[in-house]
Coordinates of C-alpha atoms and ligand atoms in Angstrom, one line a residue:
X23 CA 0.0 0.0 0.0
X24 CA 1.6 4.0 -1.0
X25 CA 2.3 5.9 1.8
X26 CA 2.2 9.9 2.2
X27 CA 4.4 10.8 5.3
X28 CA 3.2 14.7 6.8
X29 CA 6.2 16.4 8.7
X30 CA 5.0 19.2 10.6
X31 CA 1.9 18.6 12.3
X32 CA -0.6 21.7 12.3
X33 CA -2.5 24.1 10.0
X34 CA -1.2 22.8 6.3
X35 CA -0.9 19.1 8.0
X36 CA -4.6 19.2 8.9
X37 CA -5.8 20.3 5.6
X38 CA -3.8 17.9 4.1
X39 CA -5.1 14.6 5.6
X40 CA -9.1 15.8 5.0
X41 CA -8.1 17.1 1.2
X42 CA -6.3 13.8 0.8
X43 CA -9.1 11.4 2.1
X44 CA -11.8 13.9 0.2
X45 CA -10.2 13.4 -2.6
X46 CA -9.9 9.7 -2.7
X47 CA -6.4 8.6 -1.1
X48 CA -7.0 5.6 0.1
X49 CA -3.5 4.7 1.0
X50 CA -1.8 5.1 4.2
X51 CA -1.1 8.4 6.1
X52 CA 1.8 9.5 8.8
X53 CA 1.7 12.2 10.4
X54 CA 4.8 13.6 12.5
X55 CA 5.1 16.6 14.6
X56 CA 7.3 17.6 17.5
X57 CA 4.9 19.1 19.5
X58 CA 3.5 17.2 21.9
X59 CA -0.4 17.9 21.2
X60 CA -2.6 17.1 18.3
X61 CA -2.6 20.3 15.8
X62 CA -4.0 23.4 17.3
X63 CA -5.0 27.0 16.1
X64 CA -2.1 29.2 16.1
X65 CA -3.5 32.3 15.6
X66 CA -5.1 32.7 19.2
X67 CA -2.1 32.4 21.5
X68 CA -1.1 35.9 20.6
X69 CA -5.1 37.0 21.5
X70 CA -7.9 34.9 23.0
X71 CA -6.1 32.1 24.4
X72 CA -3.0 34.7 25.6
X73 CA -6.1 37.2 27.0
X74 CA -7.8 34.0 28.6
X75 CA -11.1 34.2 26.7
X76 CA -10.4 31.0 24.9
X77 CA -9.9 27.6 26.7
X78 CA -6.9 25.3 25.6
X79 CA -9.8 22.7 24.9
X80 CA -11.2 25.0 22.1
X81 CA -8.1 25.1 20.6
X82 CA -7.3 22.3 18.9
X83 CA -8.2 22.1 15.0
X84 CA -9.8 18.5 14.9
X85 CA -11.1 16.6 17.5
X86 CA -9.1 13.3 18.2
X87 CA -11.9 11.5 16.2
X88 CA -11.0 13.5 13.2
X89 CA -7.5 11.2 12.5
X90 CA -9.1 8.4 13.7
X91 CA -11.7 8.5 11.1
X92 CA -9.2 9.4 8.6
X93 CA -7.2 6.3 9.2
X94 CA -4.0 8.4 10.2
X95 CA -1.1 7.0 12.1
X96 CA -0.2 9.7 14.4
X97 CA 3.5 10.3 15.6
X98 CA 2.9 13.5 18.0
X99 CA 6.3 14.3 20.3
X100 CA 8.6 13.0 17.6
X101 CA 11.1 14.8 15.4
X102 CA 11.9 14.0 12.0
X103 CA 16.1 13.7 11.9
X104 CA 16.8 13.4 8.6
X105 CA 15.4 12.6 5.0
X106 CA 16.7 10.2 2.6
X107 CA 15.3 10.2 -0.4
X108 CA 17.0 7.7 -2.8
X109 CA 15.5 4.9 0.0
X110 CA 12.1 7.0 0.1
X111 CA 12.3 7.4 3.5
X112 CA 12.5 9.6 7.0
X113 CA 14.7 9.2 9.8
X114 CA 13.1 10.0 13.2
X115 CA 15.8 11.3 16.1
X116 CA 15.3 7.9 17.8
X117 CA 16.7 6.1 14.9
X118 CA 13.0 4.9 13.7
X119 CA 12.8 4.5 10.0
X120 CA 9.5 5.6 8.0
X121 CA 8.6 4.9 4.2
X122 CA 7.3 7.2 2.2
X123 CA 5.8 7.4 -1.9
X124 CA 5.1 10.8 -1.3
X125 CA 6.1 13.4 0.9
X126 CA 4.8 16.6 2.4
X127 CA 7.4 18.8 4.5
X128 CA 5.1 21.4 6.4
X129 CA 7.9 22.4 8.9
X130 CA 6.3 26.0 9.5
X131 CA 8.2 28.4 11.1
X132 CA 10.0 28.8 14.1
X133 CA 10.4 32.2 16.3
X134 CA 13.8 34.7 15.5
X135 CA 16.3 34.5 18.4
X136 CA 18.0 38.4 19.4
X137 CA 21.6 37.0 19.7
X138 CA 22.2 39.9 22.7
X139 CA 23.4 39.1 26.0
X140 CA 20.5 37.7 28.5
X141 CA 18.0 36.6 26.5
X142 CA 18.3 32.8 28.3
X143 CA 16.9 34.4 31.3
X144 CA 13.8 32.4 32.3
X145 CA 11.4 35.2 32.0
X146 CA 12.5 36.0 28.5
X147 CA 10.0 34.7 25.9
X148 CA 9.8 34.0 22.3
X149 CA 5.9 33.1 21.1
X150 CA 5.2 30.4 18.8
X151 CA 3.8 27.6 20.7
X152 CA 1.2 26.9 22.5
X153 CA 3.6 25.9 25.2
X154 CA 5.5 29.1 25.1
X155 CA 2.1 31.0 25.5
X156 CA 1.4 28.5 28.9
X157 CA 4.8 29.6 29.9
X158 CA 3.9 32.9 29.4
X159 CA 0.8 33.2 31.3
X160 CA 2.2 31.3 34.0
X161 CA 4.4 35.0 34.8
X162 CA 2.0 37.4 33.3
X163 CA -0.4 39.0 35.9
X164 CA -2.5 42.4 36.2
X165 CA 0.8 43.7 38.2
X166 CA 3.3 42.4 35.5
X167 CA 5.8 44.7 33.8
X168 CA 5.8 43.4 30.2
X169 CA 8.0 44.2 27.5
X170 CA 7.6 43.6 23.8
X171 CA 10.5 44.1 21.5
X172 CA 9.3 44.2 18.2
X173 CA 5.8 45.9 17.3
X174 CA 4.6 43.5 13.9
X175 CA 1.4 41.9 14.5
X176 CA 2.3 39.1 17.1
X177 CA 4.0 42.2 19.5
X178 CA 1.1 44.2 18.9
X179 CA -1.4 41.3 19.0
X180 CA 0.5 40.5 22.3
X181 CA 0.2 43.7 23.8
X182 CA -3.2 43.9 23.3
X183 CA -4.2 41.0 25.2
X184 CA -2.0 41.9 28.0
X185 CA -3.8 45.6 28.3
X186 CA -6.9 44.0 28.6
X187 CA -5.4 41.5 31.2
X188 CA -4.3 44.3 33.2
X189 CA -0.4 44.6 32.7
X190 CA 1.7 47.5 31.9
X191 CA 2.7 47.3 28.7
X192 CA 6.5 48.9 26.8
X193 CA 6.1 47.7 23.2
X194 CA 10.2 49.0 22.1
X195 CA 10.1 49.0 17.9
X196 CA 13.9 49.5 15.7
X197 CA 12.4 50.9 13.0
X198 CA 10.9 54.4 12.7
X199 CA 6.7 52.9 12.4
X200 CA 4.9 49.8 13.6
X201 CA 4.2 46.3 10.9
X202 CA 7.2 48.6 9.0
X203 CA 7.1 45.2 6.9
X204 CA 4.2 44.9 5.7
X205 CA 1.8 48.2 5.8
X206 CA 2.2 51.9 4.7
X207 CA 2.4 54.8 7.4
X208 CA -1.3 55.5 7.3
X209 CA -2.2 52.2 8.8
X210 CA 1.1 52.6 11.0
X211 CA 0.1 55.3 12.1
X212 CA -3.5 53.8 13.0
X213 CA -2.0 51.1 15.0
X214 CA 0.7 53.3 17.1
X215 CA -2.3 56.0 17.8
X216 CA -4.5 52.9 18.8
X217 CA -1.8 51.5 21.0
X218 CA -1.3 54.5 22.6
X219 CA -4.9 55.6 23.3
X220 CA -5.7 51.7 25.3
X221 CA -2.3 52.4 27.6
X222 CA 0.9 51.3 25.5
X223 CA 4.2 52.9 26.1
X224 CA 4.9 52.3 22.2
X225 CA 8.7 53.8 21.6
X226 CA 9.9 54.1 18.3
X227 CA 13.5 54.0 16.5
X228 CA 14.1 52.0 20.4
X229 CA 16.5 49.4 19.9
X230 CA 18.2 47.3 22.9
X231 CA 21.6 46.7 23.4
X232 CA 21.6 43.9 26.3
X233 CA 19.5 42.6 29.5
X234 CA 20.4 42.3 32.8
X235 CA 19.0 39.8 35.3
X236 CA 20.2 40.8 38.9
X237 CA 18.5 40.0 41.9
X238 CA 15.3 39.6 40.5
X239 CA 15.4 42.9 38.3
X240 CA 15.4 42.7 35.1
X241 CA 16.5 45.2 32.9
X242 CA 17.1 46.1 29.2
X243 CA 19.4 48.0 28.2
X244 CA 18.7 50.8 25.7
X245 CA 20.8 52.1 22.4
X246 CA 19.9 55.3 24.0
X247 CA 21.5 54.9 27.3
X248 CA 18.2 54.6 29.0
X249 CA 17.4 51.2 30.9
X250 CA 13.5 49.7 31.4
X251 CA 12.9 47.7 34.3
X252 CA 10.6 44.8 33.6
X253 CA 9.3 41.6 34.6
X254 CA 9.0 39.5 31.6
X255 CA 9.5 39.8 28.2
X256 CA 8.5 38.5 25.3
X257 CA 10.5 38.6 21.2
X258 CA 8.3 39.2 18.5
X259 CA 10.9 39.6 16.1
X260 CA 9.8 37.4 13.2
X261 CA 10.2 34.0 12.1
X262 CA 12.6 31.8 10.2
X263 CA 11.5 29.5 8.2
X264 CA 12.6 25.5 9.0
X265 CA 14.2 24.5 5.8
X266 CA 17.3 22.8 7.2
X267 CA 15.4 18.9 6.7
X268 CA 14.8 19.6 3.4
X269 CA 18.5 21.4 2.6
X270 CA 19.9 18.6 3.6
X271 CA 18.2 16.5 1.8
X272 CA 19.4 18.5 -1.1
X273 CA 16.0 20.2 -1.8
X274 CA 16.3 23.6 -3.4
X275 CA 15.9 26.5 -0.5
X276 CA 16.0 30.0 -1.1
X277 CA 13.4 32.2 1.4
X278 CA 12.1 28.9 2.3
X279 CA 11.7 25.6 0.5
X280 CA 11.6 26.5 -3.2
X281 CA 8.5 25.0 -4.8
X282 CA 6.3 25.0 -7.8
X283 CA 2.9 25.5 -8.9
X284 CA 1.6 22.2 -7.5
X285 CA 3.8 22.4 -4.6
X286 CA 6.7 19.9 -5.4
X287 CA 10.0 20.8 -4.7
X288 CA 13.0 19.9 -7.2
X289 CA 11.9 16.3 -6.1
X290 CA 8.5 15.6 -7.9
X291 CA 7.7 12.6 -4.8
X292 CA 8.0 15.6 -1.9
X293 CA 6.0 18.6 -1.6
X294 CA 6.8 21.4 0.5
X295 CA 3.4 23.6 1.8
X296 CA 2.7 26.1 4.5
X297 CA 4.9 29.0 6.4
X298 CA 8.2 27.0 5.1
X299 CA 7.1 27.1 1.1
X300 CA 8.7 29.6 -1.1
X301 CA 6.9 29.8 -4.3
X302 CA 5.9 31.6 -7.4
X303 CA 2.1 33.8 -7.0
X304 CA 0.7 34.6 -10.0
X305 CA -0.9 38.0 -8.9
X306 CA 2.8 39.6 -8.1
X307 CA 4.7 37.6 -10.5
X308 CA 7.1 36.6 -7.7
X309 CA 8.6 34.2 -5.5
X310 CA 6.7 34.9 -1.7
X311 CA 7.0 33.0 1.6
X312 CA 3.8 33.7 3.0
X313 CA 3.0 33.5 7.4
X314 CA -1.2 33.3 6.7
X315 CA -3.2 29.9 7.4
X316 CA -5.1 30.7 4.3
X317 CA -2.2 30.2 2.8
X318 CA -1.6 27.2 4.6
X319 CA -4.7 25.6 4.2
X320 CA -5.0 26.7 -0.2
X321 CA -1.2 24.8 -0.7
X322 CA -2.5 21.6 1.2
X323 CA -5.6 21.3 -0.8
X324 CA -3.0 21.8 -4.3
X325 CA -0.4 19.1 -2.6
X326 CA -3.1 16.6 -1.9
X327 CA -4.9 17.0 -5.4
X328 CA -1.5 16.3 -7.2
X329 CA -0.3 13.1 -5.0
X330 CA -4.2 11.9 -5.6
X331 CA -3.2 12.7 -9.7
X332 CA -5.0 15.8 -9.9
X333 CA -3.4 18.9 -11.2
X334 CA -5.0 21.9 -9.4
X335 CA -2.8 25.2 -9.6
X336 CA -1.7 27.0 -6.7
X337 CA -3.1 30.4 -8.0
X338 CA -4.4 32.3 -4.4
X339 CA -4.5 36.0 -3.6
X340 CA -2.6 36.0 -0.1
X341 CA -5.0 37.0 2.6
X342 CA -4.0 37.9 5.9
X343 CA -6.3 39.4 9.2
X344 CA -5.1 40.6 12.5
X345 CA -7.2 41.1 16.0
X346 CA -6.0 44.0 18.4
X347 CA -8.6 45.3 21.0
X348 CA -11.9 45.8 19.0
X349 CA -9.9 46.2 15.7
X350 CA -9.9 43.8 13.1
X351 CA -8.0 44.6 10.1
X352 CA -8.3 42.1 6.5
X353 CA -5.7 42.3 4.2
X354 CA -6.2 41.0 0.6
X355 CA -2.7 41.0 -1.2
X356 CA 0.5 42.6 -0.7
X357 CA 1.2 46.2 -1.2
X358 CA 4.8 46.6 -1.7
X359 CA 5.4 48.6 -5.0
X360 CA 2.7 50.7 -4.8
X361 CA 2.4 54.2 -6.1
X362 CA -0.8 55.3 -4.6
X363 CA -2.9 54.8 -1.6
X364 CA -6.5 56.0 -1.6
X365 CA -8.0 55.8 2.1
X366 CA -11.9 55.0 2.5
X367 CA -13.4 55.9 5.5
X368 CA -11.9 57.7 8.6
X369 CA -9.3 56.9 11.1
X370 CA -11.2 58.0 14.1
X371 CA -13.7 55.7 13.9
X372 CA -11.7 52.8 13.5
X373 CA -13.3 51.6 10.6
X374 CA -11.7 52.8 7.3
X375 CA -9.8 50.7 4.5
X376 CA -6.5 51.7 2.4
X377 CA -6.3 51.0 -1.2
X378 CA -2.9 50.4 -2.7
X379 CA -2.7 51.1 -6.5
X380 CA -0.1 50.5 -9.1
X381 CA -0.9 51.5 -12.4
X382 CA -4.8 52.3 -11.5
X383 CA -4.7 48.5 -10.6
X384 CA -5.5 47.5 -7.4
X385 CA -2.6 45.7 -5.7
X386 CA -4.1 45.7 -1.8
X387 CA -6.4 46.5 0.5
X388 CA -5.9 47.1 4.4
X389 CA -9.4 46.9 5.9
X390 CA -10.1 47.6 9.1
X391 CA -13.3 47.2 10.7
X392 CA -14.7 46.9 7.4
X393 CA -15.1 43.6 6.1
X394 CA -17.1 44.5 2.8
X395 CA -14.2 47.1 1.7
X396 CA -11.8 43.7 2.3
X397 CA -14.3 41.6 0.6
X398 CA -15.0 43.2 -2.7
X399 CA -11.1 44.8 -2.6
X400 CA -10.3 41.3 -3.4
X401 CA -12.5 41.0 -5.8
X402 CA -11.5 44.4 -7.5
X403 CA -7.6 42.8 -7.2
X404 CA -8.7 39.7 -9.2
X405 CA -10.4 41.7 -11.8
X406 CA -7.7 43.9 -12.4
X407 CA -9.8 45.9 -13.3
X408 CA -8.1 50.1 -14.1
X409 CA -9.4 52.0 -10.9
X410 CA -9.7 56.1 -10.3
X411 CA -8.4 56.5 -6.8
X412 CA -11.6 59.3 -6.5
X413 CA -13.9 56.2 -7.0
X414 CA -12.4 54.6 -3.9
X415 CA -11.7 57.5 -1.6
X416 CA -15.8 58.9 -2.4
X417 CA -17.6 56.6 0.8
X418 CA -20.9 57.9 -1.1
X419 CA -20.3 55.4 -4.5
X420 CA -21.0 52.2 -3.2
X421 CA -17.9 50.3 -3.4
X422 CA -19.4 47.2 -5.0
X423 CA -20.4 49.3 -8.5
X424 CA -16.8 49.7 -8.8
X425 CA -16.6 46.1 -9.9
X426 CA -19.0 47.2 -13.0
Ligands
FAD512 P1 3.3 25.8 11.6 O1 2.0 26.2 12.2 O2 4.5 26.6 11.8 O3 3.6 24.3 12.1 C1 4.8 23.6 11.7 C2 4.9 22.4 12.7 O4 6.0 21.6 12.2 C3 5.4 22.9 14.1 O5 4.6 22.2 15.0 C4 6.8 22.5 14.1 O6 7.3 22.3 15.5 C5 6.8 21.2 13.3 N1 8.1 20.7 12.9 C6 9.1 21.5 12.3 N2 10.2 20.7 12.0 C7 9.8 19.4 12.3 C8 10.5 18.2 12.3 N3 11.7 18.1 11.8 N4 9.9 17.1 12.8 C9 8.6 17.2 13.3 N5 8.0 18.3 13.4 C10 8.5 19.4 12.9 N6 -2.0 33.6 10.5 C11 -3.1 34.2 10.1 O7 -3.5 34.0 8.9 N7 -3.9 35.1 10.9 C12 -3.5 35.3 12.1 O8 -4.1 36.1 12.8 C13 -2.3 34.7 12.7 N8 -1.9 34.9 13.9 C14 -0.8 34.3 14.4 C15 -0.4 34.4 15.8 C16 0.7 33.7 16.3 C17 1.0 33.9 17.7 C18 1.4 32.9 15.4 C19 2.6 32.2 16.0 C20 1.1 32.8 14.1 C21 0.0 33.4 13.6 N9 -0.4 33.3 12.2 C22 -1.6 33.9 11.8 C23 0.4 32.5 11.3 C24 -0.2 31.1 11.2 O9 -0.3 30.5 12.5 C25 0.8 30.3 10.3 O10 0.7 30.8 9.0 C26 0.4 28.8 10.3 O11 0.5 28.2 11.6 C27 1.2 28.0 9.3 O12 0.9 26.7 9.4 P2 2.0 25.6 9.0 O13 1.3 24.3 9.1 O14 2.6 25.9 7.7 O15 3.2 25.6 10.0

């Protein structure tokens, strides 16, 4: 009987097994994972489940019955070693040998280290896990001193939750804005006001030089010459993506594991999906490694048609959304490159969307609060259809007539 082998075991893992047995695998199925719990929802630990509003019983993404029903031998706790591909096979770190015909490396991400002095401290956090969000909580109280180094969305998704659990909150950011990365000033400048306006001390252009531990103080050391006392803190710096496995194995890695338009890396038997996929989207003519589980869950569905001899085309707008006190912002594609941005709404009422344009074509919309200016900004992306920025920006034309 063929065998697919899953390494990695949560969002594009998940998706994979129930496109897989949907779409007519009856072979057998592995699934591996280090973690020690069956594949959970990521995206609350930096909100409900960090804030308490979400019980670790709600957060897992099948129920137990789920891999039961789809006949799937389940390896939770265990790390794949090593791959060898001219024997089809995976070497787990206890020596255990597993065949594959196909397989799907969905390795995800893991959390960016600051390589400064005192960061091993045990009230210094990175947040990835749902074991380094237990951890977490377990310090965190109404009278904690947290700091956040890094303001992207887990920092600010962090701090967030923490306001509303009563802590005092230092979010310090490098750059000169917050989400730098990914978002232009206007919606920076949404989030820093926001921040600031719930309790936030949100510095900018902040950067640390080292921590000290003494006593029980702990203290960060500023660029500046300034120090911040604190009781925990927690490094939302980004990610990196793991693509050491497949290196090794000679795969092709670049910003991530290198894949095509069905999701196969340079070897056609083993398919790379998820966070740790770098690969070609049609809308940007590029090579992207996207961090969204839509993006997660759109590259399982294209693995699993292919290994069941179905050629389905990885062809998704990236779609992104981000939860910060009663804030929730959709983003529909990316918006570097742009040479216009056409705001819809207003600021002050937290509900307003910004329109990035390249050529009168619609390249992205941020949305915030306003889930029909994400929904048909899309739409209007797909179409690519030639916009007037005055079209957007006038809240009196209904935005749907702007798809004609
Ligand atoms: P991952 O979820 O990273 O899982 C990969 C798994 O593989 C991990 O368990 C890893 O330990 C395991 N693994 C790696 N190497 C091995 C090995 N050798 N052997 C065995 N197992 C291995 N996305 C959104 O779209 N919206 C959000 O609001 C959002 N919020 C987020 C908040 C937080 C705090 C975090 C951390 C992420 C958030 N994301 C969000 C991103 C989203 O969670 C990821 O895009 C998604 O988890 C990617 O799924 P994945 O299956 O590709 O990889």
């Amino acid at each position: 009987m063929q065998s697919v082998v899953i390494i990695g075991a949560s969002h594009a893992a998940t998706e994979t097994i129930a496109s897989l047995r949907k779409q007519g695998w009856t072979g057998k199925i592995c699934l591996i994972g280090d973690e020690p719990s069956l594949p959970y929802h990521r995206p609350p630990l930096s909100k409900t489940y960090f804030s308490g509003e979400l019980d670790a019983n709600k957060l897992l993404l099948r129920p137990e019955s789920f891999y039961q029903s789809h006949n799937v031998e389940i390896r939770l706790g265990q790390r794949v070693a090593q791959i060898d591909r001219s024997a089809q096979s995976v070497e787990l770190e206890d020596g255990t040998q597993i065949a594959y015909d196909y397989l799907v490396l969905a390795t995800g991400t893991r959390a960016r280290q600051l390589p400064l002095d005192g960061t091993d401290a045990p009230n210094m956090h990175t947040l990835r896990t749902q074991a380094d969000v237990d951890q977490i909580r377990a310090q965190v109280s109404s009278k904690s001193k947290l700091l956040i180094i890094g303001a992207g969305y887990i920092g600010l998704e962090v701090a967030a939750s923490a306001i509303k659990l009563g802590a005092d909150v230092t979010v310090l950011e490098a750059m000169d804005r917050v989400l730098e990365r990914v978002t232009s000033e206007a919606v920076s400048e949404f989030y820093q006001n926001l921040h600031r306006a719930e309790g936030v001390d949100l510095r900018l252009q902040t950067s640390v030089t080292s921590f000290e531990h003494h006593n029980g103080i702990s203290l960060a050391h500023l660029a500046s010459g300034d120090t911040i006392e604190f009781d925990l803190a927690i490094i939302g710096i980004g990610v990196i993506p793991n693509s050491e496995l497949a290196a090794e194995a000679g795969l092709v890695c670049d910003n991530g594991i290198v894949v095509n338009e069905f999701t196969q890396t340079n070897d056609d038997r083993i398919f790379a999906i998820g966070d740790c996929s770098f690969h070609h989207n049609p809308f940007y003519n590029r090579h992207i490694r996207l961090e969204s589980v839509p993006n997660a869950v759109e590259q399982a569905k294209v693995a699993a048609a292919k290994i069941c001899g179905k050629d389905i085309i990885y062809d998704q707008l990236p779609w992104f959304w981000s939860d910060q006190y009663d804030v929730k912002l959709q983003t529909a594609g990316l918006c570097q490159g742009f040479d216009e941005a056409v705001i819809r709404g207003e600021p002050a009422d937290r509900k307003f969307a910004l329109f990035y344009l390249r050529d009168q074509q619609l390249l992205a919309v941020d949305a915030i609060n306003s889930p029909v200016d994400f929904m048909i900004g899309k739409k209007l992306i797909a179409s690519r259809l030639p916009l007037a920025a005055s079209s957007l920006h006038d809240t009196t034309i209904p935005i749907k007539t702007l798809l004609g």
